[in-house]
Amino acid sequence: MNDLETRAAAARPGALRRAAPALLGYAAVRALGLVVLALWSEARGKSAYTLLTARWDSLWYTRVAELGYGYEVRLPNGDVHSNLAFFPLLPWLERLAAAVSPLSYADGGFVVSLLASLAAAWGIFAVADHLYGRRAGVCAVLLWAVLPVGIVQSMAYSESLFTALAAWALYAVLTGRWVTAGLLAGLAGLTRPVGLAVVAAVWAAGVAAFLRERSGSSFVGDGSAVPAGGARDGSHAGPPSGAPRTGAPDGAPPSPHAPGVRLRRVVGMLLAPLGAAGYVLWVGDRTGGGLLGYLDVQAGWRNGFDGGYAFALFVAGRFTSFPSALAGVALVVGVALVVWLYVLCVRRGQPLPLLVHAGTVTALALCASSYFGSKPRLLMPAFPLLLPLALALARARTRLLAAGLGAVAAGSAAYGAFWLNGSGPP
């Protein structure tokens, strides 16, 4: 199947019907979150819509859409906050929405995020369904929806847009649609700095495929074939062992020697880094900083990569008094849970591109040297971490599953409303 056939297949009515339970469940969770936010904000005399569209990063994106690049804020301590730190795809879409409709830039950002969050949910479903079956796909989407900071998925931020591009790029890699994967990875690289994770996933899968071809080994994995439409016809999760139902752990197509497959793989790998590289080089040229120009811009925000040293000091600082020690315990437990989930992904043989993507997103989020309160939302695109939990939940009884996820969704909605009416995502 080539990339043109892939686009037709992805859009067929059967694919949407298969994903409908996941998308409806996702929409219900997000609607609950928005209703609770509106009620909570009203009680506090605040505008829920303003919290979603006109605070923190959303303001920076709308300023880029309206005024272009070049805006900066100089702080009393000498730091320079430049809007060059914000990648351009979301502002471009905001500008497009304002140009073709009566929407403002902020309205456009909100609409883009709502639509992108649905696309992200569908992409997550497609990946999980392809690997483990429809029921696990639904569970994966609902788990992503009920994350404690899930309200960010409805904000005029770039997390939903990036996750949608990443999920569909990974699905394209898993099904051997290399050109599609490269194009989506390129767009992801225009969305957030962590677009590097999607590029790395595409390249890891491509290199692994070439190495296996060179060694002459077979592309047959666990022997369980995946139908062209994704998962099996049944609604149950995959094998009891939790092993992915894919013929190649790196996402390579089952017939690597078919005409054009190698060429499409090379094209996809070459396309993948163009978005991120193009923007970083443009920033370097604009600032006169060359290849390191973008890093200089991030330094003005006190963003950097120190291997987690500053974050470790931040966590340790929570234990100097009570009740801040409780927050320290929660942080330690949260980091341990993330690491444990990644270990589970590795032990259960998750496909290589998913491991590379989730590992890169996690490393960049946890090892950044600033904005510690942002780390939960920065981890949101690492959705493959949720797949072991989704597979486990897929084996639970429907009533028990619905009750449990419903309770968690209510808690997530309340926390999101409390969070945005307080400090919110910096």
Coordinates of C-alpha atoms in Angstrom, one line a residue:
M1 CA 0.0 0.0 0.0
N2 CA 1.4 3.4 -0.9
D3 CA 0.8 6.7 0.8
L4 CA -2.0 7.8 -1.4
E5 CA -3.9 4.6 -0.7
T6 CA -3.1 5.1 3.0
R7 CA -4.9 8.5 3.1
A8 CA -7.9 7.0 1.4
A9 CA -8.0 4.1 3.8
A10 CA -7.6 6.3 6.9
A11 CA -10.6 8.3 5.8
R12 CA -12.9 5.4 5.0
P13 CA -16.2 5.4 7.0
G14 CA -15.3 2.1 8.6
A15 CA -12.3 3.6 10.3
L16 CA -14.4 6.3 11.9
R17 CA -17.1 3.9 13.0
R18 CA -14.4 1.7 14.6
A19 CA -13.0 4.7 16.5
A20 CA -16.4 6.2 17.4
P21 CA -16.6 4.8 20.9
A22 CA -13.2 6.2 21.8
L23 CA -14.0 9.6 20.3
L24 CA -17.4 9.8 21.9
G25 CA -15.9 8.8 25.3
Y26 CA -13.1 11.3 24.8
A27 CA -15.6 14.1 23.9
A28 CA -17.7 13.3 27.0
V29 CA -14.6 13.6 29.3
R30 CA -13.5 16.9 27.8
A31 CA -17.1 18.3 27.9
L32 CA -17.2 17.4 31.6
G33 CA -13.9 19.2 32.2
L34 CA -15.2 22.3 30.4
V35 CA -18.5 22.3 32.3
V36 CA -16.7 22.0 35.7
L37 CA -14.2 24.7 34.7
A38 CA -17.1 27.0 33.7
L39 CA -18.9 26.5 37.0
W40 CA -15.8 26.8 39.1
S41 CA -14.7 29.9 37.3
E42 CA -18.1 31.5 37.6
A43 CA -18.1 30.9 41.3
R44 CA -14.7 32.7 41.5
G45 CA -15.7 35.6 39.3
K46 CA -13.4 34.6 36.5
S47 CA -13.9 33.8 32.8
A48 CA -13.3 30.2 31.9
Y49 CA -12.9 31.2 28.3
T50 CA -10.1 33.7 29.2
L51 CA -8.4 31.0 31.2
L52 CA -8.4 28.7 28.1
T53 CA -7.4 31.2 25.5
A54 CA -5.8 34.3 26.9
R55 CA -3.3 33.4 29.6
W56 CA 0.3 32.1 29.7
D57 CA 1.6 30.5 26.5
S58 CA -1.7 31.1 24.6
L59 CA -1.0 34.8 24.8
W60 CA 2.4 34.3 23.2
Y61 CA 0.9 32.2 20.4
T62 CA -1.8 34.8 19.6
R63 CA 0.8 37.6 19.6
V64 CA 2.9 35.6 17.0
A65 CA -0.2 35.1 14.9
E66 CA -1.2 38.8 15.1
L67 CA 2.2 40.6 15.1
G68 CA 4.7 38.0 13.8
Y69 CA 8.0 37.3 15.4
G70 CA 10.2 39.9 17.1
Y71 CA 8.2 40.6 20.3
E72 CA 10.1 40.3 23.5
V73 CA 9.9 41.2 27.2
R74 CA 12.9 42.3 29.2
L75 CA 12.7 41.4 32.8
P76 CA 14.3 43.4 35.7
N77 CA 16.8 40.6 36.3
G78 CA 18.1 40.8 32.8
D79 CA 16.3 37.8 31.3
V80 CA 14.8 38.3 27.8
H81 CA 11.6 36.5 27.0
S82 CA 11.4 36.3 23.2
N83 CA 8.5 35.0 21.2
L84 CA 11.0 33.2 19.0
A85 CA 10.9 30.4 21.6
F86 CA 7.4 29.5 20.3
F87 CA 7.3 27.3 17.1
P88 CA 5.1 28.6 14.3
L89 CA 2.6 26.0 13.3
L90 CA -0.1 26.9 15.9
P91 CA 0.2 30.6 15.2
W92 CA -0.1 29.9 11.5
L93 CA -3.3 28.0 12.0
E94 CA -4.6 30.7 14.2
R95 CA -3.9 33.3 11.5
L96 CA -5.6 31.1 8.9
A97 CA -8.7 30.6 11.1
A98 CA -8.9 34.4 11.6
A99 CA -8.4 35.0 7.8
V100 CA -11.2 32.7 6.7
S101 CA -13.7 33.3 9.5
P102 CA -14.9 36.0 11.9
L103 CA -12.9 34.3 14.7
S104 CA -10.2 36.2 16.6
Y105 CA -6.7 34.7 16.8
A106 CA -7.5 33.5 20.4
D107 CA -10.8 32.0 19.1
G108 CA -8.9 30.3 16.3
G109 CA -6.4 28.8 18.8
F110 CA -9.2 27.4 20.9
V111 CA -10.9 25.8 17.8
V112 CA -7.6 24.4 16.6
S113 CA -7.0 22.8 19.9
L114 CA -10.5 21.3 20.1
L115 CA -10.2 19.8 16.7
A116 CA -6.6 18.7 17.2
S117 CA -7.5 17.0 20.5
L118 CA -10.1 14.9 18.7
A119 CA -7.5 14.1 16.0
A120 CA -5.0 13.2 18.8
A121 CA -7.6 10.9 20.4
W122 CA -8.2 9.2 17.1
G123 CA -4.5 8.8 16.5
I124 CA -3.9 7.3 19.9
F125 CA -6.8 4.9 19.3
A126 CA -5.4 4.0 15.9
V127 CA -2.0 3.1 17.4
A128 CA -3.4 1.1 20.3
D129 CA -6.0 -0.6 18.2
H130 CA -3.4 -1.6 15.7
L131 CA -1.2 -3.1 18.4
Y132 CA -3.7 -4.5 20.9
G133 CA -7.2 -4.3 19.6
R134 CA -10.2 -2.0 19.7
R135 CA -11.0 -2.3 23.4
A136 CA -7.5 -1.4 24.4
G137 CA -7.6 1.5 22.0
V138 CA -10.7 2.9 23.7
C139 CA -9.0 2.5 27.1
A140 CA -5.9 4.3 25.9
V141 CA -7.9 7.3 24.6
L142 CA -9.9 7.5 27.9
L143 CA -6.7 7.3 30.0
W144 CA -5.2 10.2 28.0
A145 CA -8.4 12.2 28.4
V146 CA -8.5 11.8 32.2
L147 CA -4.9 12.8 32.9
P148 CA -4.8 15.2 35.8
V149 CA -3.7 18.0 33.5
G150 CA -6.1 16.9 30.7
I151 CA -7.7 20.3 30.6
V152 CA -4.6 21.5 28.7
Q153 CA -6.0 19.5 25.8
S154 CA -8.8 22.1 25.5
M155 CA -6.6 25.2 25.9
A156 CA -5.1 27.3 23.1
Y157 CA -1.8 25.5 23.6
S158 CA 0.2 23.4 21.2
E159 CA 0.0 20.1 23.2
S160 CA -3.0 18.7 21.4
L161 CA -1.8 19.7 18.0
F162 CA 1.6 18.2 18.6
T163 CA 0.1 14.9 20.1
A164 CA -2.1 14.5 17.1
L165 CA 0.8 14.9 14.6
A166 CA 2.9 12.6 16.7
A167 CA 0.3 9.9 17.1
W168 CA -0.5 9.7 13.4
A169 CA 3.2 9.9 12.5
L170 CA 3.8 6.9 14.7
Y171 CA 0.8 5.0 13.3
A172 CA 2.2 5.7 9.8
V173 CA 5.5 4.3 10.8
L174 CA 3.9 1.2 12.3
T175 CA 2.1 0.5 9.1
G176 CA 5.0 1.3 6.8
R177 CA 3.7 4.6 5.4
W178 CA 7.0 6.3 5.4
V179 CA 6.3 9.4 3.3
T180 CA 3.2 10.2 5.4
A181 CA 5.3 9.6 8.6
G182 CA 7.9 12.0 7.4
L183 CA 5.5 14.7 6.5
L184 CA 3.7 14.5 9.8
A185 CA 7.0 14.4 11.7
G186 CA 8.1 17.5 9.8
L187 CA 4.9 19.3 10.9
A188 CA 5.4 18.1 14.5
G189 CA 8.9 19.7 14.3
L190 CA 7.2 23.0 13.4
T191 CA 4.9 22.7 16.5
R192 CA 7.1 22.2 19.6
P193 CA 10.9 21.7 20.3
V194 CA 10.0 18.2 21.4
G195 CA 9.3 17.5 17.7
L196 CA 12.7 15.9 17.9
A197 CA 11.0 12.9 19.5
V198 CA 8.9 12.2 16.5
V199 CA 11.9 12.7 14.2
A200 CA 14.0 10.3 16.3
A201 CA 11.2 7.7 16.2
V202 CA 11.0 7.8 12.4
W203 CA 14.7 7.6 12.0
A204 CA 15.1 4.8 14.6
A205 CA 12.5 2.7 12.7
G206 CA 14.0 3.5 9.4
V207 CA 17.6 2.6 10.4
A208 CA 16.4 -0.6 12.1
A209 CA 14.6 -1.6 8.9
F210 CA 17.7 -1.0 6.8
L211 CA 19.9 -2.9 9.3
R212 CA 17.5 -5.9 9.2
E213 CA 17.4 -5.9 5.4
R214 CA 21.2 -5.9 5.4
S215 CA 21.4 -8.8 7.8
G216 CA 18.9 -10.7 5.7
S217 CA 16.7 -11.4 8.7
S218 CA 12.9 -11.8 8.4
F219 CA 10.4 -9.1 9.2
V220 CA 8.1 -11.6 10.8
G221 CA 7.8 -10.8 14.4
D222 CA 5.5 -12.8 16.8
G223 CA 3.6 -14.4 13.9
S224 CA 0.3 -12.6 14.6
A225 CA -0.7 -10.9 11.4
V226 CA -2.5 -7.6 11.6
P227 CA -5.3 -7.0 9.1
A228 CA -5.0 -4.2 6.7
G229 CA -7.6 -2.2 8.6
G230 CA -5.8 -2.4 11.9
A231 CA -6.8 -4.7 14.7
R232 CA -8.7 -8.0 14.6
D233 CA -12.5 -7.9 14.0
G234 CA -13.2 -8.6 17.7
S235 CA -13.4 -6.0 20.4
H236 CA -11.1 -7.8 22.8
A237 CA -7.5 -6.8 23.6
G238 CA -4.5 -8.5 22.1
P239 CA -2.7 -11.6 23.3
P240 CA -2.8 -12.3 27.1
S241 CA 1.0 -11.7 27.3
G242 CA 0.5 -8.1 26.3
A243 CA 2.8 -8.4 23.3
P244 CA 2.0 -6.1 20.4
R245 CA 0.2 -7.6 17.5
T246 CA 2.5 -6.3 14.9
G247 CA 4.7 -8.1 12.4
A248 CA 7.8 -5.9 12.9
P249 CA 8.8 -4.3 16.2
D250 CA 10.3 -1.3 14.4
G251 CA 7.2 -0.6 12.4
A252 CA 8.7 -1.7 9.0
P253 CA 6.3 -3.1 6.4
P254 CA 6.1 -6.8 6.0
S255 CA 7.6 -6.8 2.5
P256 CA 10.6 -4.5 2.6
H257 CA 11.9 -5.6 -0.8
A258 CA 8.7 -4.5 -2.6
P259 CA 9.3 -1.9 -5.3
G260 CA 9.5 1.5 -4.0
V261 CA 9.5 0.7 -0.3
R262 CA 13.2 1.6 0.3
L263 CA 12.8 4.8 -1.7
R264 CA 9.7 5.8 0.3
R265 CA 11.5 5.0 3.5
V266 CA 14.4 7.2 2.6
V267 CA 12.1 10.0 1.5
G268 CA 10.2 9.8 4.8
M269 CA 13.4 9.9 6.8
L270 CA 14.6 13.0 4.9
L271 CA 11.3 14.8 5.3
A272 CA 11.1 14.2 9.0
P273 CA 13.6 16.7 10.3
L274 CA 12.9 19.5 7.9
G275 CA 10.3 21.3 10.0
A276 CA 12.4 21.5 13.2
A277 CA 15.7 22.1 11.4
G278 CA 14.2 24.8 9.2
Y279 CA 12.8 26.8 12.1
V280 CA 15.9 26.4 14.3
L281 CA 18.1 27.6 11.4
W282 CA 15.8 30.5 10.7
V283 CA 15.9 31.6 14.3
G284 CA 19.7 31.3 14.3
D285 CA 19.9 33.5 11.1
R286 CA 17.4 36.0 12.5
T287 CA 19.2 36.4 15.8
G288 CA 22.7 36.1 14.4
G289 CA 23.4 33.2 16.7
G290 CA 23.9 30.6 14.0
L291 CA 23.3 27.0 14.9
L292 CA 23.1 27.9 18.6
G293 CA 20.7 30.9 18.1
Y294 CA 17.6 29.0 19.2
L295 CA 19.4 27.7 22.4
D296 CA 20.3 31.4 23.2
V297 CA 16.6 32.3 22.9
Q298 CA 15.7 29.4 25.3
A299 CA 18.4 30.6 27.6
G300 CA 16.6 33.9 27.9
W301 CA 13.7 32.0 29.3
R302 CA 16.1 30.1 31.6
N303 CA 15.3 26.9 29.7
G304 CA 18.1 24.3 29.3
F305 CA 18.9 20.6 29.6
D306 CA 20.9 19.7 32.7
G307 CA 20.1 16.0 33.0
G308 CA 17.5 16.6 35.7
Y309 CA 19.9 18.2 38.2
A310 CA 17.8 21.4 38.7
F311 CA 14.6 19.3 38.9
A312 CA 16.1 17.0 41.6
L313 CA 17.1 20.1 43.6
F314 CA 13.6 21.4 43.2
V315 CA 12.1 18.2 44.5
A316 CA 14.5 18.0 47.4
G317 CA 13.6 21.5 48.4
R318 CA 10.0 20.4 48.9
F319 CA 11.1 18.3 51.9
T320 CA 12.4 21.2 53.9
S321 CA 9.1 21.9 55.5
F322 CA 5.6 20.7 56.0
P323 CA 3.1 20.5 54.2
S324 CA 5.3 21.1 51.2
A325 CA 6.9 17.7 51.9
L326 CA 3.6 16.2 50.8
A327 CA 4.1 17.8 47.4
G328 CA 7.7 16.4 47.4
V329 CA 6.3 12.9 48.0
A330 CA 3.8 13.3 45.2
L331 CA 6.6 14.4 42.8
V332 CA 8.8 11.4 43.7
V333 CA 5.8 9.0 43.2
G334 CA 4.9 10.7 39.9
V335 CA 8.4 10.4 38.5
A336 CA 8.7 6.8 39.7
L337 CA 5.4 6.0 38.0
V338 CA 6.6 7.5 34.7
V339 CA 9.8 5.5 34.9
W340 CA 7.9 2.3 35.8
L341 CA 5.5 2.7 32.9
Y342 CA 8.4 3.1 30.5
V343 CA 10.1 0.0 31.9
L344 CA 6.8 -1.9 31.3
C345 CA 6.7 -0.6 27.7
V346 CA 10.2 -2.0 27.1
R347 CA 9.6 -5.3 28.9
R348 CA 6.4 -6.0 26.9
G349 CA 8.1 -5.4 23.6
Q350 CA 6.5 -2.2 22.5
P351 CA 7.5 -1.3 19.0
L352 CA 10.8 0.7 18.7
P353 CA 9.3 4.0 17.3
L354 CA 7.0 4.2 20.3
L355 CA 9.7 3.5 22.8
V356 CA 12.0 6.1 21.1
H357 CA 9.2 8.7 21.0
A358 CA 8.0 8.2 24.6
G359 CA 11.6 8.0 25.9
T360 CA 12.7 11.2 24.2
V361 CA 9.6 13.1 25.4
T362 CA 10.1 11.9 28.9
A363 CA 13.8 12.7 29.0
L364 CA 13.3 16.2 27.6
A365 CA 10.5 16.9 30.1
L366 CA 12.1 15.6 33.2
C367 CA 15.6 16.8 32.5
A368 CA 14.8 20.4 31.6
S369 CA 16.2 22.9 34.0
S370 CA 13.3 25.3 34.4
Y371 CA 9.5 25.6 34.7
F372 CA 9.0 22.6 36.9
G373 CA 5.3 23.1 37.2
S374 CA 5.0 22.5 33.4
K375 CA 6.4 19.0 33.5
P376 CA 3.0 17.2 33.8
R377 CA 1.7 18.8 30.6
L378 CA 5.1 18.4 28.8
L379 CA 4.7 14.7 29.4
M380 CA 1.3 14.6 27.8
P381 CA 2.5 13.7 24.3
A382 CA 4.3 10.6 25.7
F383 CA 1.0 8.6 25.3
P384 CA 2.7 5.2 24.6
L385 CA 3.4 5.2 28.4
L386 CA -0.3 4.6 28.8
L387 CA -0.6 1.5 26.7
P388 CA 0.4 -1.0 29.4
L389 CA -2.4 0.4 31.6
A390 CA -4.8 0.4 28.7
L391 CA -4.1 -3.2 28.0
A392 CA -4.7 -4.1 31.6
L393 CA -8.0 -2.1 31.8
A394 CA -9.2 -3.7 28.5
R395 CA -9.5 -7.0 30.4
A396 CA -11.7 -5.5 33.1
R397 CA -15.5 -5.8 33.1
T398 CA -17.3 -3.0 31.2
R399 CA -19.3 -1.8 34.2
L400 CA -16.3 -1.7 36.5
L401 CA -14.2 0.0 33.9
A402 CA -16.9 2.7 33.2
A403 CA -17.3 3.4 36.9
G404 CA -13.6 3.6 37.6
L405 CA -12.9 5.9 34.6
G406 CA -15.9 8.0 35.4
A407 CA -14.7 8.6 38.9
V408 CA -11.2 9.5 37.6
A409 CA -12.7 11.8 35.0
A410 CA -14.6 13.7 37.7
G411 CA -11.5 14.1 39.7
S412 CA -9.5 15.2 36.7
A413 CA -12.2 17.8 35.8
A414 CA -12.2 19.2 39.4
Y415 CA -8.4 19.3 39.5
G416 CA -8.2 21.0 36.1
A417 CA -10.7 23.7 37.2
F418 CA -8.8 24.2 40.4
W419 CA -5.5 24.3 38.6
L420 CA -6.5 26.9 36.0
N421 CA -8.1 29.1 38.6
G422 CA -4.9 29.0 40.5
S423 CA -1.4 28.9 39.3
G424 CA -2.2 27.1 36.1
P425 CA 0.3 25.8 33.5
P426 CA 3.2 28.2 33.3

